[in-house]
Coordinates of C-alpha atoms in Angstrom, one line a residue:
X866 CA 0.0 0.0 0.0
X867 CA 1.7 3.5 -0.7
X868 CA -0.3 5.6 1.2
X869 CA -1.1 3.5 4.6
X870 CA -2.5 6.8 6.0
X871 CA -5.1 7.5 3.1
X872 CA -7.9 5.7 1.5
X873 CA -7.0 3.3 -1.1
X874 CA -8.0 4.2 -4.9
X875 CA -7.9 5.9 -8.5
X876 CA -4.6 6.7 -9.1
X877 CA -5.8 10.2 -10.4
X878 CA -6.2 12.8 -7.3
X879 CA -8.9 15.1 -8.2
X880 CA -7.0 17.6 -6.5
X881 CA -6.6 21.4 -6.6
X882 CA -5.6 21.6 -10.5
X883 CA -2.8 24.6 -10.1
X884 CA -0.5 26.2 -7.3
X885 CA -0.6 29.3 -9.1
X886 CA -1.9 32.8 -6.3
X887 CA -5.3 34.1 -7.5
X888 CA -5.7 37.3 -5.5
X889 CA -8.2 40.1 -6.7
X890 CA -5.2 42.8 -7.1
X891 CA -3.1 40.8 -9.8
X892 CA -3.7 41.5 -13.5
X893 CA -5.8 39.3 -16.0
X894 CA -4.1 36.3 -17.2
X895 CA -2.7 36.3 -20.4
X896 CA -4.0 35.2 -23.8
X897 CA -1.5 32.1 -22.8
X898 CA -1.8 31.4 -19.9
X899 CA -5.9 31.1 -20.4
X900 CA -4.7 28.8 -23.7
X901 CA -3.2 26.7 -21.1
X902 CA -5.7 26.2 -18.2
X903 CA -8.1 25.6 -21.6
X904 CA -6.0 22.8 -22.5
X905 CA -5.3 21.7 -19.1
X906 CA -9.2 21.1 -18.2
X907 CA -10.1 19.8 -22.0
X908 CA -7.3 17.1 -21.5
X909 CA -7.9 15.9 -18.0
X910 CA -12.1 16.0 -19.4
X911 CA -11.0 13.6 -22.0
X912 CA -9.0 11.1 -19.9
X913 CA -12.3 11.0 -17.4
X914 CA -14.2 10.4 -20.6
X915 CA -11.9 7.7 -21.1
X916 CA -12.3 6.5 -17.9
X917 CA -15.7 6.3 -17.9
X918 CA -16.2 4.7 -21.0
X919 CA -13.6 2.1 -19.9
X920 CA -15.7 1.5 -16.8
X921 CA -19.0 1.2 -18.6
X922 CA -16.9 -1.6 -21.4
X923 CA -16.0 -3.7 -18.2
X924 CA -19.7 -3.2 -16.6
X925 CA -21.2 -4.6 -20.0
X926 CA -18.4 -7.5 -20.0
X927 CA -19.0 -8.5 -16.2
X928 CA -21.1 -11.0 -15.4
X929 CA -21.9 -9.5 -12.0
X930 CA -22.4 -6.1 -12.7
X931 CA -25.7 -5.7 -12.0
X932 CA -25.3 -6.8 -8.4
X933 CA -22.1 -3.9 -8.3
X934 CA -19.0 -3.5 -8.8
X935 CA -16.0 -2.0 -6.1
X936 CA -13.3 0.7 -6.8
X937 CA -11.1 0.8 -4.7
X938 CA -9.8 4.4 -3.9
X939 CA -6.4 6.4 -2.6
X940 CA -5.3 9.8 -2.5
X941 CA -5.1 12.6 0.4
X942 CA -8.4 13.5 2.2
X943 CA -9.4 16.4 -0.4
X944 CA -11.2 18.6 2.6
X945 CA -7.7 19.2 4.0
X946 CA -5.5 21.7 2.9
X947 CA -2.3 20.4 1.8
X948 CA -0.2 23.5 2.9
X949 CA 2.4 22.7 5.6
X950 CA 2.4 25.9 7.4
X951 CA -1.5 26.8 8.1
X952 CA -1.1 30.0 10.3
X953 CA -0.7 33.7 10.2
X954 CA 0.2 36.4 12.5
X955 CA -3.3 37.0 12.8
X956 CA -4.1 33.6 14.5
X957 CA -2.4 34.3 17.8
X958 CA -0.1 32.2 20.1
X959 CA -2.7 29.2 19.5
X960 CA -2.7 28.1 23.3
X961 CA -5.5 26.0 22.9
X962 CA -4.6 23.9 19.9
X963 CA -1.1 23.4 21.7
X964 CA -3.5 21.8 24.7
X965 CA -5.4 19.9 22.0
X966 CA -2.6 17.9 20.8
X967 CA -0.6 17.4 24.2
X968 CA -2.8 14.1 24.0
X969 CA -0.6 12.7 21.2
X970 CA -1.9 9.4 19.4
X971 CA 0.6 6.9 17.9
X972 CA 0.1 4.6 15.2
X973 CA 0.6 1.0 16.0
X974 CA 1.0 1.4 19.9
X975 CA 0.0 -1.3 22.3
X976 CA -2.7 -1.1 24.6
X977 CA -0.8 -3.6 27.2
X978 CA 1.9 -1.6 29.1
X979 CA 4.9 -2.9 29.9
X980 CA 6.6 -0.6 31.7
X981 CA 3.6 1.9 34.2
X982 CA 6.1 4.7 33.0
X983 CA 4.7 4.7 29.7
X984 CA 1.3 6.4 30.9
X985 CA 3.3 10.2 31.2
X986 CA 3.9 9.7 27.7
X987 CA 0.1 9.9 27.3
X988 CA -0.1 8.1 23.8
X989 CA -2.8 6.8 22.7
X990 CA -3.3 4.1 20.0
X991 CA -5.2 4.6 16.6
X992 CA -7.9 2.7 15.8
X993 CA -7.2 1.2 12.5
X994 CA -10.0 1.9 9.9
X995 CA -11.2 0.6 6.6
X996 CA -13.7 2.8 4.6
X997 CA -16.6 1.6 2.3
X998 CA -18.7 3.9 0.9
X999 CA -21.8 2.8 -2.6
X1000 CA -21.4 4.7 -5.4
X1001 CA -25.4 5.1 -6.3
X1002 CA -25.0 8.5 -8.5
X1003 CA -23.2 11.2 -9.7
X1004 CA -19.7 10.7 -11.2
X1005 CA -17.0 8.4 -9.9
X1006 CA -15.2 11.5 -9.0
X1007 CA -17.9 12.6 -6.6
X1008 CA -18.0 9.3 -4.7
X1009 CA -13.8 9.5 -4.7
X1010 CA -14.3 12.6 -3.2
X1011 CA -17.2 11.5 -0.8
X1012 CA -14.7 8.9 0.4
X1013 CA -11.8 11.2 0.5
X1014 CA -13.9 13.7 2.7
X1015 CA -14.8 10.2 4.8
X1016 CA -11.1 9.6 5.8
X1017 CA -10.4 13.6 6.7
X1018 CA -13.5 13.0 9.1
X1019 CA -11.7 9.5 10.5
X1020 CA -8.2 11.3 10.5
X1021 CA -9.8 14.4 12.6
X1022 CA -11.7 11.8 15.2
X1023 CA -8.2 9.9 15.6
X1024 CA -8.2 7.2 13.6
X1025 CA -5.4 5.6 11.0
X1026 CA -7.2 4.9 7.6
X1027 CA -5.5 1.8 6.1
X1028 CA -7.8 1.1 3.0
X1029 CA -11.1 1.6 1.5
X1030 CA -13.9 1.2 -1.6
X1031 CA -16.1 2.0 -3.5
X1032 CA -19.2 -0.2 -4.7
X1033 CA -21.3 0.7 -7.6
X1034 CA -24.5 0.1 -6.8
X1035 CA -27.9 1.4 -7.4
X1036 CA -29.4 1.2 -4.1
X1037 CA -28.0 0.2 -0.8
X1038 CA -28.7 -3.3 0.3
X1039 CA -31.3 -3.3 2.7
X1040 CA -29.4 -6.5 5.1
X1041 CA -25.6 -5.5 4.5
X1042 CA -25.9 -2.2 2.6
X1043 CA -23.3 -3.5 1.0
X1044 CA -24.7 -6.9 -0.6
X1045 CA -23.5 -10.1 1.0
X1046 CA -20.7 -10.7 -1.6
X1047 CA -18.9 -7.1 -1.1
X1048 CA -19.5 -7.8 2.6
X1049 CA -17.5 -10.8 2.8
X1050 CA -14.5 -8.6 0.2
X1051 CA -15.2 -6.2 2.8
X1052 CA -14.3 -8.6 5.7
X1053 CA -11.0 -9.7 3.8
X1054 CA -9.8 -6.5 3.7
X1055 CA -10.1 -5.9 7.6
X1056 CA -8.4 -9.5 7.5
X1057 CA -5.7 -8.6 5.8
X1058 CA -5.2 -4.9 7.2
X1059 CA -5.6 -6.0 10.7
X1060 CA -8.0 -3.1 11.0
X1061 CA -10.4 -3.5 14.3
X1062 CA -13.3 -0.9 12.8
X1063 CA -14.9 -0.2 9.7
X1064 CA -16.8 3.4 8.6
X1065 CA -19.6 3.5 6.1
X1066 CA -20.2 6.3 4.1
X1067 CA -23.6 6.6 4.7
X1068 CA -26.2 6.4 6.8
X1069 CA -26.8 2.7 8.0
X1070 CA -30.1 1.2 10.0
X1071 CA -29.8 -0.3 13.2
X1072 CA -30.5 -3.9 11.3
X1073 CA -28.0 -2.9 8.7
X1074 CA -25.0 -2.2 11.2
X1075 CA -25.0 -5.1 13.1
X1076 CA -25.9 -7.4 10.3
X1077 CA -22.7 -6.2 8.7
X1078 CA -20.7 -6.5 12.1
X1079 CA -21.8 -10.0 12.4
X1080 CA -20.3 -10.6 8.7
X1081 CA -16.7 -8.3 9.0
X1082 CA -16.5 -9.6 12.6
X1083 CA -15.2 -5.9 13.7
X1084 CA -17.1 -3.0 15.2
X1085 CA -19.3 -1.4 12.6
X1086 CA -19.9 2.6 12.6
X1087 CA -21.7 5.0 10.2
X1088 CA -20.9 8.7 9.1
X1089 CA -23.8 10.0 11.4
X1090 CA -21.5 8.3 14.4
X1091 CA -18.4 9.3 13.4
X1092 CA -19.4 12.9 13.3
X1093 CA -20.7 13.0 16.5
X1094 CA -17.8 11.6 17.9
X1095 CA -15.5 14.7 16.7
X1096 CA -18.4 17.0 18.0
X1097 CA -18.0 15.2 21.2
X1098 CA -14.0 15.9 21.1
X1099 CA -14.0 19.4 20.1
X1100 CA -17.1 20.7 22.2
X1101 CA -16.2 23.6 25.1
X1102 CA -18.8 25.1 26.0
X1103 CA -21.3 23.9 28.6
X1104 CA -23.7 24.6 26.2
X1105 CA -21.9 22.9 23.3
X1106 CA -21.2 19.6 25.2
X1107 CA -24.8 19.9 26.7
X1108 CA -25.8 19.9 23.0
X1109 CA -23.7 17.3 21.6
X1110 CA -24.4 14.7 24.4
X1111 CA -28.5 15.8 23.2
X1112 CA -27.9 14.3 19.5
X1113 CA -25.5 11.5 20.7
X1114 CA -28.6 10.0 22.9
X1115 CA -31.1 10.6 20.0
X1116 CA -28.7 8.8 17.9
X1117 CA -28.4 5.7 20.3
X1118 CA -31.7 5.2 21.5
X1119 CA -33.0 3.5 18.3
X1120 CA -29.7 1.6 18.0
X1121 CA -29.7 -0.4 21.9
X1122 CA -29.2 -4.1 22.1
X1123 CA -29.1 -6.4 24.8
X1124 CA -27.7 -9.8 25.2
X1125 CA -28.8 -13.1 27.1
X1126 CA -30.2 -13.4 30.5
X1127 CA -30.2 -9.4 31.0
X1128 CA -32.8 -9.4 28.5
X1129 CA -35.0 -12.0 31.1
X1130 CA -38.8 -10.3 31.4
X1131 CA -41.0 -10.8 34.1
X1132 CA -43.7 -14.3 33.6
X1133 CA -46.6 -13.3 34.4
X1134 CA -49.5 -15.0 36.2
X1135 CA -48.5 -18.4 34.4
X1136 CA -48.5 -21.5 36.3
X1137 CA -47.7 -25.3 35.7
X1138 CA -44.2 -26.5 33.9
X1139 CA -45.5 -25.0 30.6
X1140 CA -45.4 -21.7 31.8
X1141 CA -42.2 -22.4 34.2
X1142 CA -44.1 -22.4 37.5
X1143 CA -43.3 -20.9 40.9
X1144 CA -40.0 -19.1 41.2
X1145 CA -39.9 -18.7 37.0
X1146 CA -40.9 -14.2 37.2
X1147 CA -37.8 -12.2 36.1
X1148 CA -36.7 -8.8 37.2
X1149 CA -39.9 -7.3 35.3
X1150 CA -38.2 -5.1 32.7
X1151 CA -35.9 -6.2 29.8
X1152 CA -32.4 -4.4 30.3
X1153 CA -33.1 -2.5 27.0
X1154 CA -35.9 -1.0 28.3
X1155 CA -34.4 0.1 31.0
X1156 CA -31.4 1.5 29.1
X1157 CA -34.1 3.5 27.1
X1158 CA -35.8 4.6 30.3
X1159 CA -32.5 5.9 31.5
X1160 CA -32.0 7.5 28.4
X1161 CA -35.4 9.4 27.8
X1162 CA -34.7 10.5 31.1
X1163 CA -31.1 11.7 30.6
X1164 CA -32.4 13.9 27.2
X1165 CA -35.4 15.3 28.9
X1166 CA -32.8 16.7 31.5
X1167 CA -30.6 17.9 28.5
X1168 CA -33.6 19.5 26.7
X1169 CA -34.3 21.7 30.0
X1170 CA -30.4 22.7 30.1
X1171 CA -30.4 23.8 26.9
X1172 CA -33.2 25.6 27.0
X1173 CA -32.4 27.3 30.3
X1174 CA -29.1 28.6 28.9
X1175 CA -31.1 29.5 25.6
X1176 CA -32.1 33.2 27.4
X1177 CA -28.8 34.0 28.1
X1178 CA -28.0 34.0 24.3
X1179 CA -31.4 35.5 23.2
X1180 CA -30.3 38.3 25.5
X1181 CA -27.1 39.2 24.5
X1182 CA -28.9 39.6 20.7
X1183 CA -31.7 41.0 21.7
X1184 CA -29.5 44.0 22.9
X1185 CA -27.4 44.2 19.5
X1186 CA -30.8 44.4 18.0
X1187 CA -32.0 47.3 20.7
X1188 CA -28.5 49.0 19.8
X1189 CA -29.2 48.4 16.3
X1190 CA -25.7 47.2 15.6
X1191 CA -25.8 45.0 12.7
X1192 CA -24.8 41.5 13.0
X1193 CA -22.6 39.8 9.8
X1194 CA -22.4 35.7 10.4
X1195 CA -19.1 33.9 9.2
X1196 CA -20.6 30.6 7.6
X1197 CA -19.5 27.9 5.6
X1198 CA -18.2 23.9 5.1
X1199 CA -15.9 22.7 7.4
X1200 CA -12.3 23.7 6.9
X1201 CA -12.9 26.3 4.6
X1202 CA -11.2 28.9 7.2
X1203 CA -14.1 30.9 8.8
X1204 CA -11.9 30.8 11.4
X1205 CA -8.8 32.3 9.9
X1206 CA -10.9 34.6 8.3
X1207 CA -12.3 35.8 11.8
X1208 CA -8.6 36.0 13.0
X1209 CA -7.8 38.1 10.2
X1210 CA -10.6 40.7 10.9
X1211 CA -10.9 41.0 14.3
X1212 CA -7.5 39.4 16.0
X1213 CA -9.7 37.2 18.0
X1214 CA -7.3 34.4 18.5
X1215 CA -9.4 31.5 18.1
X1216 CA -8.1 28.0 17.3
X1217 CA -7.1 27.1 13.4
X1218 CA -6.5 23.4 13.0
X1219 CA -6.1 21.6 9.7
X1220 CA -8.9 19.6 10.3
X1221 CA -12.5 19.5 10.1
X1222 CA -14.8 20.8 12.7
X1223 CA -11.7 22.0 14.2
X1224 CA -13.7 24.7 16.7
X1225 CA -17.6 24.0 17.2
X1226 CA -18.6 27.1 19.8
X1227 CA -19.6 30.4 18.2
X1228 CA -17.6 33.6 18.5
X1229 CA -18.7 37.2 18.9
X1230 CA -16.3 39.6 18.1
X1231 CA -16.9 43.7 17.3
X1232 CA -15.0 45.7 15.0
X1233 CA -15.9 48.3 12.5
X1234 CA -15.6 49.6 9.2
X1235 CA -13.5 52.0 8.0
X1236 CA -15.7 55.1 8.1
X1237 CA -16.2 54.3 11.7
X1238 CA -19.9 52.2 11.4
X1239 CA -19.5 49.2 14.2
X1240 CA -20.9 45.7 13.3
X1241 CA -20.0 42.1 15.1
X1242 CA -18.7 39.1 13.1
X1243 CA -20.3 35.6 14.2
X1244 CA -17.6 32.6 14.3
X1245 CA -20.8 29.9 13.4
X1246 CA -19.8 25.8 13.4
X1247 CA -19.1 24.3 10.4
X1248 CA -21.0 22.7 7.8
X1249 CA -20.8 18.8 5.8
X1250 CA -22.6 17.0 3.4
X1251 CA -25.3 15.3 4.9
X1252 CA -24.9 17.0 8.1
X1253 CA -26.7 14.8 11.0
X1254 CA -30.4 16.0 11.5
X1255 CA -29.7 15.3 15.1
X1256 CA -27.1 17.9 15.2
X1257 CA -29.1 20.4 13.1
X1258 CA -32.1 19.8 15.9
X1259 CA -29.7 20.5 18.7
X1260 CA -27.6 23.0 17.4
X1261 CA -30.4 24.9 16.5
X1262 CA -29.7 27.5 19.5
X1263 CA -26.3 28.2 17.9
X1264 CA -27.1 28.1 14.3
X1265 CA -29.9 30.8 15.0
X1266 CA -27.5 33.1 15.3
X1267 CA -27.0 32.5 10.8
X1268 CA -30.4 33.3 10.6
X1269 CA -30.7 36.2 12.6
X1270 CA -28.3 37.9 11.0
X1271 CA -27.8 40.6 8.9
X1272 CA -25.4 39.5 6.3
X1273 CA -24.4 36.0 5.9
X1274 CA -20.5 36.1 4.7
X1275 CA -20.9 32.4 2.9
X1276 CA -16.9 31.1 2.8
X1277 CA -16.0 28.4 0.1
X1278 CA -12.6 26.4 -0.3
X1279 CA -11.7 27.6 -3.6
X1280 CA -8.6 25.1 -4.0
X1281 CA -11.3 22.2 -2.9
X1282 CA -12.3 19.7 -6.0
X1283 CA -16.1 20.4 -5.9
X1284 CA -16.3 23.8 -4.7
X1285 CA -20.1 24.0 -6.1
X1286 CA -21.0 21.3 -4.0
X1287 CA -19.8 22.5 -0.7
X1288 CA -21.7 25.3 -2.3
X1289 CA -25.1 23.9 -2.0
X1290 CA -24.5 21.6 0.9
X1291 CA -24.1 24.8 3.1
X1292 CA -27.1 26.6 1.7
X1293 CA -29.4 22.9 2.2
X1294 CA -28.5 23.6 5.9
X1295 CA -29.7 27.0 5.4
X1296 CA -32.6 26.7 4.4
X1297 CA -33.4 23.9 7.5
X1298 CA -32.5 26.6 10.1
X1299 CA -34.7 29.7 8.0
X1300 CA -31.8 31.9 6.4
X1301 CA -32.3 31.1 2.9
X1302 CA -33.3 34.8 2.7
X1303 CA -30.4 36.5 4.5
X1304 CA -27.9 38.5 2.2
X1305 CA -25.3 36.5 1.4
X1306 CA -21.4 37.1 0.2
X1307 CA -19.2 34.1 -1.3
X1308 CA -16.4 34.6 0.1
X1309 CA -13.5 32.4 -2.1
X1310 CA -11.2 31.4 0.6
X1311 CA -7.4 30.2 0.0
X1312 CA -7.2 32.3 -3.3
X1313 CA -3.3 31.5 -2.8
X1314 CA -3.4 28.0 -3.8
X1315 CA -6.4 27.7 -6.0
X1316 CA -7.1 27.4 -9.8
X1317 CA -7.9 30.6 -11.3
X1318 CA -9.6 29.0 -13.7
X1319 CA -12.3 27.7 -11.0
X1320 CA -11.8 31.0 -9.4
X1321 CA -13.6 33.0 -12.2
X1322 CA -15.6 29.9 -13.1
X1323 CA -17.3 30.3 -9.8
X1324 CA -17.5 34.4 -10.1
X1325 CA -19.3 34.0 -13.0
X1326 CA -21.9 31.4 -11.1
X1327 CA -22.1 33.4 -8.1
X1328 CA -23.3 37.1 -8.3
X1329 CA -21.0 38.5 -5.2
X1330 CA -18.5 37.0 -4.6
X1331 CA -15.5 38.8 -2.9
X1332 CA -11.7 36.8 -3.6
X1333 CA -9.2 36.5 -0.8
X1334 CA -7.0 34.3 1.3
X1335 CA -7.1 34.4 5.3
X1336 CA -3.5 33.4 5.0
X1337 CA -1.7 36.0 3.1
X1338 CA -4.3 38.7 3.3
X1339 CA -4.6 39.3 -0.5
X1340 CA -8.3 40.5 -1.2
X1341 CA -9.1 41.7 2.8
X1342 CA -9.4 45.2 2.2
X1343 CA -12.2 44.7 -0.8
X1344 CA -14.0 42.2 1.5
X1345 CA -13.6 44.6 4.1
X1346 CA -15.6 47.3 1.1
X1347 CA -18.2 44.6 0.7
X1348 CA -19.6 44.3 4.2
X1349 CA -19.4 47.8 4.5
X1350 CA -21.6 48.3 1.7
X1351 CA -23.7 45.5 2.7
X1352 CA -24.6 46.2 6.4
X1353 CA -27.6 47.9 7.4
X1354 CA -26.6 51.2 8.1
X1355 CA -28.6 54.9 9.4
X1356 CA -31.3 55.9 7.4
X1357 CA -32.3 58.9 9.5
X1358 CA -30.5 62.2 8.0
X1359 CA -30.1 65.4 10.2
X1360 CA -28.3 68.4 11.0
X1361 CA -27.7 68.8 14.8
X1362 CA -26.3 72.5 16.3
X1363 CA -25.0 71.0 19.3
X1364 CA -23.8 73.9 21.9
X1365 CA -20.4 74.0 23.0
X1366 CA -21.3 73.2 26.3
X1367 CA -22.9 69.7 25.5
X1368 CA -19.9 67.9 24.4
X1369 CA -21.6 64.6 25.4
X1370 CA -23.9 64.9 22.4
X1371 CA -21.3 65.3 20.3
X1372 CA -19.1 62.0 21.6
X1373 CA -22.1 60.1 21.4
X1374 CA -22.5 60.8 17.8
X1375 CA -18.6 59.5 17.3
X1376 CA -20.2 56.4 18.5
X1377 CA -19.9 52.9 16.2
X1378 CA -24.2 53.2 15.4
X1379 CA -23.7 56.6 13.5
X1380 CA -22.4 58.4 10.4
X1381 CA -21.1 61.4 10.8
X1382 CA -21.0 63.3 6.9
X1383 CA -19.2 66.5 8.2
X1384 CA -18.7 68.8 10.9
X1385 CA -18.6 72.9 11.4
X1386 CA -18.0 74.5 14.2
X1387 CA -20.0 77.9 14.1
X1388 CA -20.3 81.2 16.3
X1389 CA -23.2 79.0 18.3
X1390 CA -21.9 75.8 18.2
X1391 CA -20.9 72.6 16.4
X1392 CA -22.8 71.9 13.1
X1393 CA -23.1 68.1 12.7
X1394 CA -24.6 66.6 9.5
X1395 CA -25.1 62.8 10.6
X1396 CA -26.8 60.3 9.8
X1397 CA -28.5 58.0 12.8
X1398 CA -30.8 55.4 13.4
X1399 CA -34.0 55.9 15.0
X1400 CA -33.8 55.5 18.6
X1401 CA -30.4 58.3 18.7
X1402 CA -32.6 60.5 16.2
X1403 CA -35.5 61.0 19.2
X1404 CA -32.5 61.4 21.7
X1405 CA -30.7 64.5 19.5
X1406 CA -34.4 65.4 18.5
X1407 CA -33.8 68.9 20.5
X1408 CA -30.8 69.9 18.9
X1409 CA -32.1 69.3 15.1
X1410 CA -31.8 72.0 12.7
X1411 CA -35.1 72.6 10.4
X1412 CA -35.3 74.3 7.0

């Protein structure tokens, strides 16, 4: 294997196409150089072409096809960057990611100490994974990169990816999800990896999962599971851990099982050696009812936690909305660099981690434009394709933060393979939390190692769309212009004679909630022509200069 730390596959990485820097200040490319990214994409369309047409030769040819056929897949996990260095000035000392990674994991360490010394070293072993994902529809490129995106999610939760496939197959199978034959390839595989878990891509029944477990002989997990295993790492707040533990229990209580003589139920008012006689009653509830009892009552606690701390955020935005001070939400897929971003514009210092759902609490931040107008940036969790509903349903506290806002800035990985679709998988999630409406800026994040051919490809696509790169800065200030020009700003016009002697009218006008157009100072006082919002226009109502 040549990449042990990958998923195995198509040669071909459908990776970023170009290392060339795309920032918004740098002149149009040249007749040549477009002649060249032309040729570039018409020759890598023909060998897919190829490819495909090869594929659907050895379909037609295969006696099995109809029942599916695996590719197996390798290359980096797309979703990460492949940069070495990953931080700016910006970013700060990065105290907490230093904490984050004190716990170091180590490939291929045993469990069974030798020496009690070995616990300060703190290591902890990697599970061993082996991915498996159906290829249903689409292009073979978007499962690749399905997979891909898969094994980023498994390297983030701390697990080794040793190998993985692909099936083609129309629908999943509704005992294995895999079909019993690609099962029992599947189980070889983990055989011959030594892996002890396997992840589907996809969303698997209860029935399914252990089904398949009982055939690969190795614990079983889903993408559903996975994710909310690296919410369960990365959560800080009270609230955030309150909310994750909420979607891990809705998740489990469908999925219980119980085993043997814990699962012994009470006999009832049966009598005589058919029914088992005196002495025959059990405990009088099975131990998966219990386990569900326990459970109900453990989210019904969470529910009231959440929504006890729920006020407590309501209030802080209900004053930003009594202040009027407009509210501009940082949203967008997983490792795309909303955090970065935030660092850039306000020095906030928050964790950046090449990995995905790197920081899960939201961050407030104020800052203000350049003519002096203040507005806070939101720091919002990340999004994913297919993004649990359980998370959706009890993140909804946090993500209604998106759709009270006033501007959505919408950042996209411009060096990612399928920008568009991390495109449309954020604004699915939008519409499910109610901010489908919202004004909304693509921002093209990591400008500095993107194609500038899929740059302006999705310029043309997208009718805002503001270039930059968190990183290097290049295309800030001009995002900086944008929000300006977006927020909500004054709409009440005036000119104020403020006496000398009331210098406290005047500071409060240098305040971030108004616009000051110019300033006289006469034989009677200051002439101030502002503009303000309505509740400071009734306050300088006395001083307001008519005709």
């Amino acid at each position: 294997m040549s990449n042990p730390s990958a998923p195995h596959g198509a040669a071909d990485d459908h990776g970023p196409r170009g290392t060339s820097a795309a920032s918004p200040a740098a002149s149009d490319p040249s007749v040549t150089e477009i002649e060249a990214v032309i040729d570039r994409i018409l020759a890598k369309d023909a060998a897919v072409g190829r490819a495909a047409r090869e594929d659907a030769r050895l379909d037609s040819e295969d006696p099995d096809s109809a029942a599916g056929t695996s590719h197996p897949i390798i290359g980096r996990a797309q979703a990460l960057s492949r940069l070495d260095f990953q931080h700016s000035s910006f970013d700060g000392d990065q105290s907490e990611l230093a904490a984050r990674n004190a716990l170091r994991r180590t490939a291929g360490l045993s469990t069974e100490l030798e020496d009690v010394t070995e616990v300060e070293y703190r290591q902890l072993r990697l599970e061993r994974v082996v991915l498996a994902g159906l290829w249903s529809e689409g292009t073979m490129a978007d499962a690749e990169n399905s997979l891909r995106e898969l094994a980023a999610l498994a390297e983030t939760a701390g697990s080794e990816v040793l190998d993985g496939l692909v099936q083609r197959r129309a629908k999943p199978d509704p005992a294995t999800y895999l079909g019993q034959g690609k099962a029992q390839e599947l189980k070889d595989i983990v055989h011959a990896t030594g892996a002890d878990t396997v992840i589907v891509d996809g969303d698997l029944a209860p029935s399914q999962r252990r089904t398949l477990e009982e055939v690969v002989k190795v614990k079983v997990i889903d993408r559903t599971a996975l994710i909310l295993d690296i919410f369960a790492q990365h959560a800080q707040s009270r609230e955030g851990r309150a909310q994750v533990e909420l979607a891990q229990m809705e998740y489990l209580l469908p999925r219980l099982r119980g085993w043997g003589e814990s699962m012994s139920r009470q006999a009832g008012g049966r009598v005589g050696a058919a029914g088992g006689g005196i002495g025959s009653r059990g405990p009088g509830e099975t131990k998966m009812e219990l386990d569900r009892r326990k459970i109900r009552t453990r989210m019904a606690k969470l529910r009231r936690e959440i929504a006890a701390m729920k006020p407590a955020r309501e209030t802080k935005r209900a004053n930003r909305k009594r202040n009027a001070v407009p509210s501009v939400a940082i949203a967008g897929y997983t490792n795309a660099g909303k955090s970065s971003l935030l660092n850039r514009l306000t020095d906030a210092g928050v964790l950046v981690e090449n990995a995905l759902f790197a920081t899960l609490d939201p961050t407030v931040r104020k800052t203000e434009t350049a003519d002096g107008l203040g507005y806070t940036l939101v720091d919002t969790v990340g999004f994913v394709r297919s993004l649990p509903t359980q998370l959706v349903e009890a993140f909804r506290s946090t993500l209604e933060e998106v759709a009270d806002a006033d501007l959505i800035l919408h950042i996209v990985d411009a060096s990612h393979p399928d920008p568009e679709g991390q495109i449309a998988a954020v604004r699915t999630v939008f519409t499910e939390v109610g901010a489908q409406k919202i004004p909304e800026i693509i921002v093209l994040n990591k400008a500095d190692i993107a194609d500038p051919f899929v740059v302006e490809r999705l310029r043309h696509r997208e009718p805002r769309t503001v270039v930059v790169s968190a990183r290097t800065g290049a295309g800030i200030e001009e995002l900086l212009a944008a929000i300006s020009a977006a927020i909500p700003r004054p709409s009440v016009e005036l000119t104020l004679l403020i006496p000398y002697d009331r210098g406290d009218v005047l500071n409060r006008l240098h305040r971030s909630d108004a616009e000051i157009i110019s300033i006289e100072h006469g034989e009677h006082g200051t002439i101030a022509h502002v503009r303000v919002r309505e509740d400071l226009a009734s306050e300088v109502e006395p001083f307001v200069q008519h005709g």
